[in-house]
Short mmCIF file of N, CA and C in Angstrom, two decimals:
data_model
loop_
_atom_site.label_atom_id
_atom_site.label_comp_id
_atom_site.label_asym_id
_atom_site.label_seq_id
_atom_site.Cartn_x
_atom_site.Cartn_y
_atom_site.Cartn_z
N UNK A 1 163.95 117.70 69.48
CA UNK A 1 162.69 118.29 69.93
C UNK A 1 162.84 118.80 71.36
N UNK A 2 162.10 119.80 71.67
CA UNK A 2 162.15 120.41 72.99
C UNK A 2 161.50 119.50 74.02
N UNK A 3 161.83 119.74 75.27
CA UNK A 3 161.29 118.96 76.37
C UNK A 3 159.76 118.95 76.35
N UNK A 4 159.18 117.76 76.44
CA UNK A 4 157.72 117.60 76.36
C UNK A 4 156.99 118.35 77.48
N UNK A 5 157.66 118.56 78.62
CA UNK A 5 156.98 119.17 79.77
C UNK A 5 156.56 120.61 79.50
N UNK A 6 157.11 121.23 78.47
CA UNK A 6 156.70 122.61 78.18
C UNK A 6 155.40 122.64 77.39
N UNK A 7 154.93 121.51 76.90
CA UNK A 7 153.72 121.48 76.08
C UNK A 7 152.47 121.20 76.88
N UNK A 8 151.43 122.01 76.63
CA UNK A 8 150.12 121.81 77.25
C UNK A 8 149.21 121.14 76.23
N UNK A 9 148.67 120.00 76.60
CA UNK A 9 147.83 119.21 75.70
C UNK A 9 146.43 119.12 76.29
N UNK A 10 145.43 119.43 75.46
CA UNK A 10 144.04 119.24 75.85
C UNK A 10 143.55 117.97 75.19
N UNK A 11 143.06 117.04 76.00
CA UNK A 11 142.51 115.78 75.49
C UNK A 11 141.05 115.72 75.91
N UNK A 12 140.19 115.41 74.93
CA UNK A 12 138.75 115.38 75.20
C UNK A 12 138.18 114.07 74.66
N UNK A 13 137.52 113.31 75.54
CA UNK A 13 136.83 112.08 75.14
C UNK A 13 135.76 111.79 76.17
N UNK A 14 134.57 111.45 75.69
CA UNK A 14 133.46 111.22 76.63
C UNK A 14 133.45 109.82 77.21
N UNK A 15 134.36 108.97 76.79
CA UNK A 15 134.48 107.63 77.37
C UNK A 15 135.59 107.68 78.41
N UNK A 16 135.22 107.58 79.68
CA UNK A 16 136.14 107.80 80.80
C UNK A 16 137.41 106.95 80.72
N UNK A 17 137.29 105.66 80.44
CA UNK A 17 138.47 104.80 80.43
C UNK A 17 139.43 105.19 79.30
N UNK A 18 138.90 105.60 78.17
CA UNK A 18 139.74 106.03 77.05
C UNK A 18 140.43 107.35 77.41
N UNK A 19 139.68 108.27 77.98
CA UNK A 19 140.23 109.56 78.37
C UNK A 19 141.38 109.40 79.36
N UNK A 20 141.18 108.57 80.37
CA UNK A 20 142.23 108.33 81.37
C UNK A 20 143.45 107.69 80.71
N UNK A 21 143.23 106.78 79.79
CA UNK A 21 144.33 106.12 79.09
C UNK A 21 145.15 107.14 78.31
N UNK A 22 144.47 107.99 77.53
CA UNK A 22 145.18 109.04 76.78
C UNK A 22 145.98 109.92 77.72
N UNK A 23 145.34 110.34 78.81
CA UNK A 23 145.99 111.22 79.77
C UNK A 23 147.25 110.58 80.35
N UNK A 24 147.15 109.34 80.78
CA UNK A 24 148.30 108.65 81.38
C UNK A 24 149.43 108.46 80.38
N UNK A 25 149.10 108.11 79.16
CA UNK A 25 150.12 107.92 78.12
C UNK A 25 150.88 109.22 77.89
N UNK A 26 150.15 110.32 77.76
CA UNK A 26 150.79 111.61 77.50
C UNK A 26 151.59 112.10 78.71
N UNK A 27 151.03 111.94 79.90
CA UNK A 27 151.75 112.37 81.11
C UNK A 27 153.03 111.55 81.29
N UNK A 28 152.99 110.30 80.94
CA UNK A 28 154.17 109.44 81.06
C UNK A 28 155.30 109.96 80.16
N UNK A 29 154.93 110.64 79.07
CA UNK A 29 155.91 111.23 78.16
C UNK A 29 156.35 112.62 78.60
N UNK A 30 155.73 113.13 79.67
CA UNK A 30 156.12 114.42 80.22
C UNK A 30 155.25 115.60 79.82
N UNK A 31 154.20 115.36 79.05
CA UNK A 31 153.32 116.46 78.66
C UNK A 31 152.48 116.93 79.85
N UNK A 32 152.10 118.22 79.84
CA UNK A 32 151.15 118.76 80.80
C UNK A 32 149.77 118.55 80.18
N UNK A 33 148.96 117.68 80.77
CA UNK A 33 147.71 117.27 80.16
C UNK A 33 146.50 117.78 80.95
N UNK A 34 145.54 118.32 80.21
CA UNK A 34 144.24 118.65 80.77
C UNK A 34 143.27 117.71 80.08
N UNK A 35 142.57 116.90 80.85
CA UNK A 35 141.63 115.91 80.30
C UNK A 35 140.21 116.34 80.61
N UNK A 36 139.36 116.35 79.58
CA UNK A 36 137.95 116.74 79.73
C UNK A 36 137.04 115.69 79.12
N UNK A 37 135.92 115.46 79.79
CA UNK A 37 134.97 114.44 79.32
C UNK A 37 133.84 115.02 78.49
N UNK A 38 133.71 116.34 78.46
CA UNK A 38 132.60 116.94 77.71
C UNK A 38 133.09 118.14 76.90
N UNK A 39 132.29 118.49 75.92
CA UNK A 39 132.55 119.67 75.11
C UNK A 39 132.55 120.92 76.00
N UNK A 40 131.58 121.01 76.88
CA UNK A 40 131.47 122.18 77.76
C UNK A 40 132.70 122.33 78.66
N UNK A 41 133.15 121.22 79.25
CA UNK A 41 134.35 121.25 80.10
C UNK A 41 135.55 121.74 79.30
N UNK A 42 135.70 121.20 78.09
CA UNK A 42 136.84 121.54 77.25
C UNK A 42 136.83 123.03 76.90
N UNK A 43 135.67 123.55 76.53
CA UNK A 43 135.57 124.97 76.17
C UNK A 43 135.88 125.85 77.39
N UNK A 44 135.43 125.43 78.56
CA UNK A 44 135.74 126.18 79.79
C UNK A 44 137.26 126.21 80.02
N UNK A 45 137.94 125.10 79.78
CA UNK A 45 139.41 125.05 79.95
C UNK A 45 140.11 125.92 78.91
N UNK A 46 139.60 125.92 77.69
CA UNK A 46 140.18 126.74 76.62
C UNK A 46 140.06 128.22 76.97
N UNK A 47 138.97 128.60 77.63
CA UNK A 47 138.80 129.99 78.04
C UNK A 47 139.80 130.38 79.13
N UNK A 48 140.27 129.40 79.91
CA UNK A 48 141.22 129.66 81.00
C UNK A 48 142.66 129.71 80.52
N UNK A 49 143.00 128.87 79.54
CA UNK A 49 144.40 128.79 79.12
C UNK A 49 144.52 128.37 77.66
N UNK A 50 145.69 128.66 77.10
CA UNK A 50 146.00 128.29 75.72
C UNK A 50 146.66 126.91 75.74
N UNK A 51 146.30 126.07 74.77
CA UNK A 51 146.90 124.74 74.65
C UNK A 51 147.77 124.68 73.41
N UNK A 52 148.83 123.89 73.49
CA UNK A 52 149.74 123.72 72.35
C UNK A 52 149.19 122.75 71.32
N UNK A 53 148.33 121.85 71.76
CA UNK A 53 147.69 120.91 70.84
C UNK A 53 146.37 120.45 71.46
N UNK A 54 145.39 120.20 70.59
CA UNK A 54 144.08 119.72 71.03
C UNK A 54 143.83 118.37 70.37
N UNK A 55 143.58 117.36 71.20
CA UNK A 55 143.26 116.01 70.74
C UNK A 55 141.85 115.72 71.23
N UNK A 56 140.92 115.60 70.28
CA UNK A 56 139.52 115.56 70.68
C UNK A 56 138.74 114.47 69.97
N UNK A 57 137.98 113.71 70.75
CA UNK A 57 137.07 112.73 70.19
C UNK A 57 136.10 113.46 69.26
N UNK A 58 135.72 112.82 68.17
CA UNK A 58 134.77 113.47 67.24
C UNK A 58 133.38 113.55 67.85
N UNK A 59 132.89 112.43 68.37
CA UNK A 59 131.52 112.34 68.86
C UNK A 59 131.49 112.54 70.37
N UNK A 60 130.92 113.67 70.79
CA UNK A 60 130.86 113.99 72.21
C UNK A 60 129.41 113.98 72.70
N UNK A 61 129.20 114.38 73.95
CA UNK A 61 127.87 114.34 74.57
C UNK A 61 126.87 115.24 73.85
N UNK A 62 125.61 114.88 73.95
CA UNK A 62 124.50 115.70 73.46
C UNK A 62 124.70 116.24 72.05
N UNK A 63 125.14 115.41 71.14
CA UNK A 63 125.33 115.77 69.73
C UNK A 63 126.44 116.79 69.48
N UNK A 64 127.26 117.07 70.47
CA UNK A 64 128.41 117.96 70.25
C UNK A 64 129.48 117.17 69.52
N UNK A 65 130.37 117.92 68.84
CA UNK A 65 131.47 117.25 68.13
C UNK A 65 132.80 117.89 68.49
N UNK A 66 133.83 117.16 68.16
CA UNK A 66 135.18 117.67 68.36
C UNK A 66 135.46 118.94 67.57
N UNK A 67 134.77 119.10 66.45
CA UNK A 67 134.95 120.33 65.67
C UNK A 67 134.64 121.57 66.50
N UNK A 68 133.63 121.48 67.37
CA UNK A 68 133.26 122.61 68.22
C UNK A 68 134.40 122.99 69.17
N UNK A 69 135.01 121.98 69.77
CA UNK A 69 136.11 122.22 70.70
C UNK A 69 137.30 122.84 69.96
N UNK A 70 137.63 122.28 68.81
CA UNK A 70 138.77 122.77 68.04
C UNK A 70 138.51 124.20 67.55
N UNK A 71 137.28 124.50 67.15
CA UNK A 71 136.92 125.85 66.72
C UNK A 71 137.16 126.84 67.86
N UNK A 72 136.76 126.48 69.08
CA UNK A 72 136.97 127.37 70.23
C UNK A 72 138.46 127.55 70.51
N UNK A 73 139.23 126.48 70.41
CA UNK A 73 140.68 126.58 70.65
C UNK A 73 141.32 127.49 69.61
N UNK A 74 140.83 127.41 68.38
CA UNK A 74 141.40 128.23 67.30
C UNK A 74 140.92 129.68 67.35
N UNK A 75 139.89 129.97 68.11
CA UNK A 75 139.52 131.37 68.34
C UNK A 75 140.61 132.02 69.17
N UNK A 76 141.19 131.26 70.08
CA UNK A 76 142.25 131.77 70.95
C UNK A 76 143.59 131.75 70.23
N UNK A 77 143.85 130.69 69.44
CA UNK A 77 145.09 130.55 68.68
C UNK A 77 144.74 129.96 67.32
N UNK A 78 144.63 130.81 66.29
CA UNK A 78 144.20 130.35 64.96
C UNK A 78 145.09 129.25 64.37
N UNK A 79 146.31 129.14 64.85
CA UNK A 79 147.24 128.13 64.32
C UNK A 79 147.33 126.88 65.21
N UNK A 80 146.45 126.76 66.19
CA UNK A 80 146.52 125.64 67.14
C UNK A 80 146.45 124.29 66.40
N UNK A 81 147.47 123.45 66.57
CA UNK A 81 147.42 122.12 65.98
C UNK A 81 146.33 121.30 66.67
N UNK A 82 145.64 120.48 65.89
CA UNK A 82 144.55 119.70 66.45
C UNK A 82 144.35 118.41 65.66
N UNK A 83 143.78 117.42 66.35
CA UNK A 83 143.42 116.16 65.71
C UNK A 83 142.12 115.64 66.30
N UNK A 84 141.32 115.05 65.45
CA UNK A 84 140.11 114.35 65.89
C UNK A 84 140.49 112.90 66.13
N UNK A 85 139.95 112.33 67.19
CA UNK A 85 140.14 110.92 67.52
C UNK A 85 138.78 110.28 67.30
N UNK A 86 138.68 109.37 66.36
CA UNK A 86 137.35 108.87 66.03
C UNK A 86 137.33 107.43 65.57
N UNK A 87 136.22 106.81 65.85
CA UNK A 87 135.95 105.48 65.34
C UNK A 87 134.80 105.55 64.35
N UNK A 88 134.28 106.75 64.12
CA UNK A 88 133.07 106.94 63.33
C UNK A 88 133.27 107.88 62.14
N UNK A 89 134.45 107.96 61.59
CA UNK A 89 134.69 108.93 60.53
C UNK A 89 133.97 108.56 59.25
N UNK A 90 133.24 109.51 58.73
CA UNK A 90 132.63 109.38 57.41
C UNK A 90 133.52 110.13 56.44
N UNK A 91 133.25 109.98 55.18
CA UNK A 91 134.00 110.73 54.17
C UNK A 91 133.80 112.23 54.40
N UNK A 92 132.59 112.62 54.75
CA UNK A 92 132.31 114.04 54.99
C UNK A 92 133.12 114.57 56.17
N UNK A 93 133.18 113.79 57.24
CA UNK A 93 133.95 114.20 58.42
C UNK A 93 135.42 114.33 58.06
N UNK A 94 135.93 113.35 57.34
CA UNK A 94 137.33 113.35 56.94
C UNK A 94 137.63 114.54 56.03
N UNK A 95 136.75 114.80 55.08
CA UNK A 95 136.93 115.94 54.17
C UNK A 95 136.89 117.26 54.92
N UNK A 96 135.96 117.39 55.88
CA UNK A 96 135.87 118.62 56.66
C UNK A 96 137.14 118.82 57.49
N UNK A 97 137.62 117.75 58.11
CA UNK A 97 138.85 117.85 58.91
C UNK A 97 140.01 118.29 58.03
N UNK A 98 140.13 117.68 56.87
CA UNK A 98 141.21 118.04 55.97
C UNK A 98 141.11 119.50 55.54
N UNK A 99 139.92 119.96 55.20
CA UNK A 99 139.74 121.35 54.75
C UNK A 99 140.04 122.34 55.87
N UNK A 100 139.91 121.90 57.13
CA UNK A 100 140.16 122.79 58.28
C UNK A 100 141.54 122.55 58.89
N UNK A 101 142.37 121.77 58.20
CA UNK A 101 143.73 121.49 58.66
C UNK A 101 143.75 120.82 60.03
N UNK A 102 142.87 119.82 60.17
CA UNK A 102 142.77 119.05 61.40
C UNK A 102 143.17 117.61 61.10
N UNK A 103 144.10 117.07 61.86
CA UNK A 103 144.51 115.68 61.68
C UNK A 103 143.43 114.74 62.18
N UNK A 104 143.55 113.48 61.80
CA UNK A 104 142.60 112.46 62.26
C UNK A 104 143.37 111.23 62.70
N UNK A 105 142.99 110.70 63.86
CA UNK A 105 143.49 109.41 64.32
C UNK A 105 142.28 108.51 64.46
N UNK A 106 142.36 107.32 63.88
CA UNK A 106 141.23 106.40 63.89
C UNK A 106 141.36 105.40 65.03
N UNK A 107 140.28 105.28 65.80
CA UNK A 107 140.23 104.34 66.92
C UNK A 107 139.96 102.94 66.39
N UNK A 108 140.49 101.92 67.05
CA UNK A 108 141.40 102.01 68.19
C UNK A 108 142.78 102.49 67.74
N UNK A 109 143.35 103.38 68.50
CA UNK A 109 144.62 104.02 68.16
C UNK A 109 145.76 103.28 68.86
N UNK A 110 146.76 102.90 68.08
CA UNK A 110 147.94 102.27 68.67
C UNK A 110 148.72 103.34 69.44
N UNK A 111 149.30 102.96 70.56
CA UNK A 111 150.02 103.91 71.41
C UNK A 111 151.12 104.61 70.64
N UNK A 112 151.90 103.88 69.87
CA UNK A 112 152.99 104.48 69.11
C UNK A 112 152.46 105.52 68.13
N UNK A 113 151.38 105.20 67.44
CA UNK A 113 150.76 106.15 66.51
C UNK A 113 150.27 107.39 67.25
N UNK A 114 149.65 107.20 68.40
CA UNK A 114 149.14 108.30 69.21
C UNK A 114 150.26 109.26 69.59
N UNK A 115 151.37 108.71 70.07
CA UNK A 115 152.49 109.55 70.50
C UNK A 115 153.19 110.21 69.31
N UNK A 116 153.38 109.47 68.24
CA UNK A 116 154.03 110.01 67.05
C UNK A 116 153.21 111.15 66.45
N UNK A 117 151.91 110.95 66.34
CA UNK A 117 151.05 111.98 65.77
C UNK A 117 151.02 113.21 66.66
N UNK A 118 150.94 113.02 67.96
CA UNK A 118 150.96 114.15 68.90
C UNK A 118 152.26 114.93 68.75
N UNK A 119 153.37 114.24 68.68
CA UNK A 119 154.67 114.88 68.52
C UNK A 119 154.73 115.67 67.20
N UNK A 120 154.24 115.08 66.13
CA UNK A 120 154.23 115.78 64.83
C UNK A 120 153.38 117.04 64.89
N UNK A 121 152.24 116.94 65.55
CA UNK A 121 151.37 118.11 65.66
C UNK A 121 152.04 119.25 66.41
N UNK A 122 152.92 118.92 67.33
CA UNK A 122 153.58 119.93 68.15
C UNK A 122 154.76 120.59 67.45
N UNK A 123 155.17 120.08 66.32
CA UNK A 123 156.27 120.69 65.58
C UNK A 123 155.76 121.92 64.85
N UNK A 124 155.83 123.03 65.50
CA UNK A 124 155.26 124.28 64.97
C UNK A 124 155.94 124.77 63.70
N UNK A 125 157.19 124.39 63.47
CA UNK A 125 157.89 124.90 62.29
C UNK A 125 157.30 124.36 60.99
N UNK A 126 156.65 123.20 61.02
CA UNK A 126 156.02 122.63 59.83
C UNK A 126 154.53 122.44 60.05
N UNK A 127 153.94 123.32 60.83
CA UNK A 127 152.59 123.12 61.32
C UNK A 127 151.55 122.81 60.24
N UNK A 128 151.36 123.66 59.26
CA UNK A 128 150.28 123.41 58.31
C UNK A 128 150.56 122.22 57.43
N UNK A 129 151.79 122.04 56.97
CA UNK A 129 152.08 120.87 56.14
C UNK A 129 152.02 119.59 56.95
N UNK A 130 152.38 119.67 58.23
CA UNK A 130 152.33 118.48 59.08
C UNK A 130 150.89 118.01 59.26
N UNK A 131 149.97 118.93 59.55
CA UNK A 131 148.58 118.53 59.72
C UNK A 131 148.02 117.91 58.45
N UNK A 132 148.36 118.50 57.29
CA UNK A 132 147.89 117.93 56.03
C UNK A 132 148.50 116.55 55.81
N UNK A 133 149.78 116.42 56.14
CA UNK A 133 150.45 115.13 55.99
C UNK A 133 149.82 114.09 56.91
N UNK A 134 149.55 114.47 58.14
CA UNK A 134 148.95 113.55 59.10
C UNK A 134 147.57 113.12 58.62
N UNK A 135 146.77 114.08 58.16
CA UNK A 135 145.44 113.76 57.66
C UNK A 135 145.53 112.74 56.53
N UNK A 136 146.40 113.00 55.57
CA UNK A 136 146.56 112.08 54.44
C UNK A 136 147.05 110.72 54.87
N UNK A 137 148.03 110.70 55.79
CA UNK A 137 148.56 109.42 56.28
C UNK A 137 147.47 108.63 56.99
N UNK A 138 146.67 109.30 57.81
CA UNK A 138 145.65 108.60 58.59
C UNK A 138 144.53 108.06 57.70
N UNK A 139 144.18 108.82 56.66
CA UNK A 139 143.16 108.33 55.73
C UNK A 139 143.66 107.07 55.05
N UNK A 140 144.91 107.13 54.60
CA UNK A 140 145.50 105.97 53.94
C UNK A 140 145.61 104.79 54.90
N UNK A 141 146.04 105.07 56.13
CA UNK A 141 146.16 104.04 57.15
C UNK A 141 144.82 103.40 57.47
N UNK A 142 143.79 104.22 57.56
CA UNK A 142 142.45 103.70 57.86
C UNK A 142 141.95 102.83 56.72
N UNK A 143 142.20 103.25 55.49
CA UNK A 143 141.78 102.44 54.35
C UNK A 143 142.50 101.10 54.35
N UNK A 144 143.81 101.13 54.64
CA UNK A 144 144.58 99.88 54.72
C UNK A 144 144.03 98.97 55.81
N UNK A 145 143.71 99.56 56.97
CA UNK A 145 143.18 98.77 58.09
C UNK A 145 141.85 98.12 57.73
N UNK A 146 140.98 98.89 57.09
CA UNK A 146 139.69 98.35 56.67
C UNK A 146 139.87 97.19 55.70
N UNK A 147 140.79 97.34 54.76
CA UNK A 147 141.04 96.27 53.79
C UNK A 147 141.55 95.01 54.49
N UNK A 148 142.46 95.19 55.46
CA UNK A 148 142.99 94.03 56.20
C UNK A 148 141.88 93.33 56.97
N UNK A 149 141.02 94.15 57.64
CA UNK A 149 139.92 93.56 58.40
C UNK A 149 138.97 92.80 57.49
N UNK A 150 138.71 93.35 56.31
CA UNK A 150 137.80 92.69 55.37
C UNK A 150 138.39 91.37 54.88
N UNK A 151 139.71 91.31 54.78
CA UNK A 151 140.37 90.07 54.35
C UNK A 151 140.49 89.08 55.51
N UNK A 152 140.19 89.54 56.73
CA UNK A 152 140.26 88.67 57.90
C UNK A 152 141.69 88.37 58.30
N UNK A 153 142.53 89.41 58.30
CA UNK A 153 143.94 89.21 58.62
C UNK A 153 144.11 88.67 60.04
N UNK A 154 145.07 87.81 60.20
CA UNK A 154 145.40 87.24 61.51
C UNK A 154 146.65 87.88 62.03
N UNK A 155 147.42 87.17 62.82
CA UNK A 155 148.71 87.67 63.29
C UNK A 155 148.65 88.15 64.72
N UNK A 156 149.77 88.73 65.11
CA UNK A 156 149.92 89.17 66.50
C UNK A 156 148.97 90.32 66.80
N UNK A 157 148.48 90.35 68.02
CA UNK A 157 147.59 91.43 68.44
C UNK A 157 148.44 92.48 69.13
N UNK A 158 148.11 93.76 68.87
CA UNK A 158 148.86 94.86 69.45
C UNK A 158 147.96 95.63 70.40
N UNK A 159 148.57 96.21 71.44
CA UNK A 159 147.80 97.04 72.37
C UNK A 159 147.56 98.40 71.74
N UNK A 160 146.42 98.96 72.02
CA UNK A 160 146.07 100.26 71.48
C UNK A 160 145.96 101.27 72.61
N UNK A 161 145.88 102.55 72.25
CA UNK A 161 145.79 103.61 73.26
C UNK A 161 144.53 103.47 74.10
N UNK A 162 143.50 102.84 73.58
CA UNK A 162 142.30 102.68 74.36
C UNK A 162 142.35 101.44 75.25
N UNK A 163 143.49 100.72 75.19
CA UNK A 163 143.67 99.55 76.04
C UNK A 163 143.16 98.27 75.41
N UNK A 164 142.54 98.38 74.24
CA UNK A 164 142.03 97.19 73.57
C UNK A 164 143.12 96.56 72.72
N UNK A 165 142.95 95.30 72.44
CA UNK A 165 143.91 94.62 71.56
C UNK A 165 143.42 94.77 70.14
N UNK A 166 144.38 94.95 69.23
CA UNK A 166 144.05 95.14 67.82
C UNK A 166 144.75 94.05 67.04
N UNK A 167 144.02 93.41 66.14
CA UNK A 167 144.64 92.33 65.37
C UNK A 167 144.97 92.67 63.99
#
């Protein structure tokens, strides 16, 4: 894979501590990161420059959603890879993301998953199949996680991209 420093990543999340965490994780890997806390900020940045990937929280301020940010990014680059970061995914949200070729990462997101998914999204040679693959993997992963939580699984706790521990 090419040097991460050539990639511009837009990260959007209205929770400041989560946004800073995402930004630091990506910058540590060498990505050029623009971090925005609102839909309006993100759209203003998209108007200024093109991003190689958009990672956006689903639920933003004042009833805005990540779909709005991704739609604006795709006006500039119709093939822009994108993923929603969410803790509130409904079947409808998941179906809409899949139909629009948008990946989904479910919060709390493990750091390794966050970086792997971002890297996959940036592989332009397999762009459309990668987004579909990521969407399918994340749906399956989320279902597995829910089942484990319902069974009350124990074991070692892992750090997540939001800084929380996940069991």
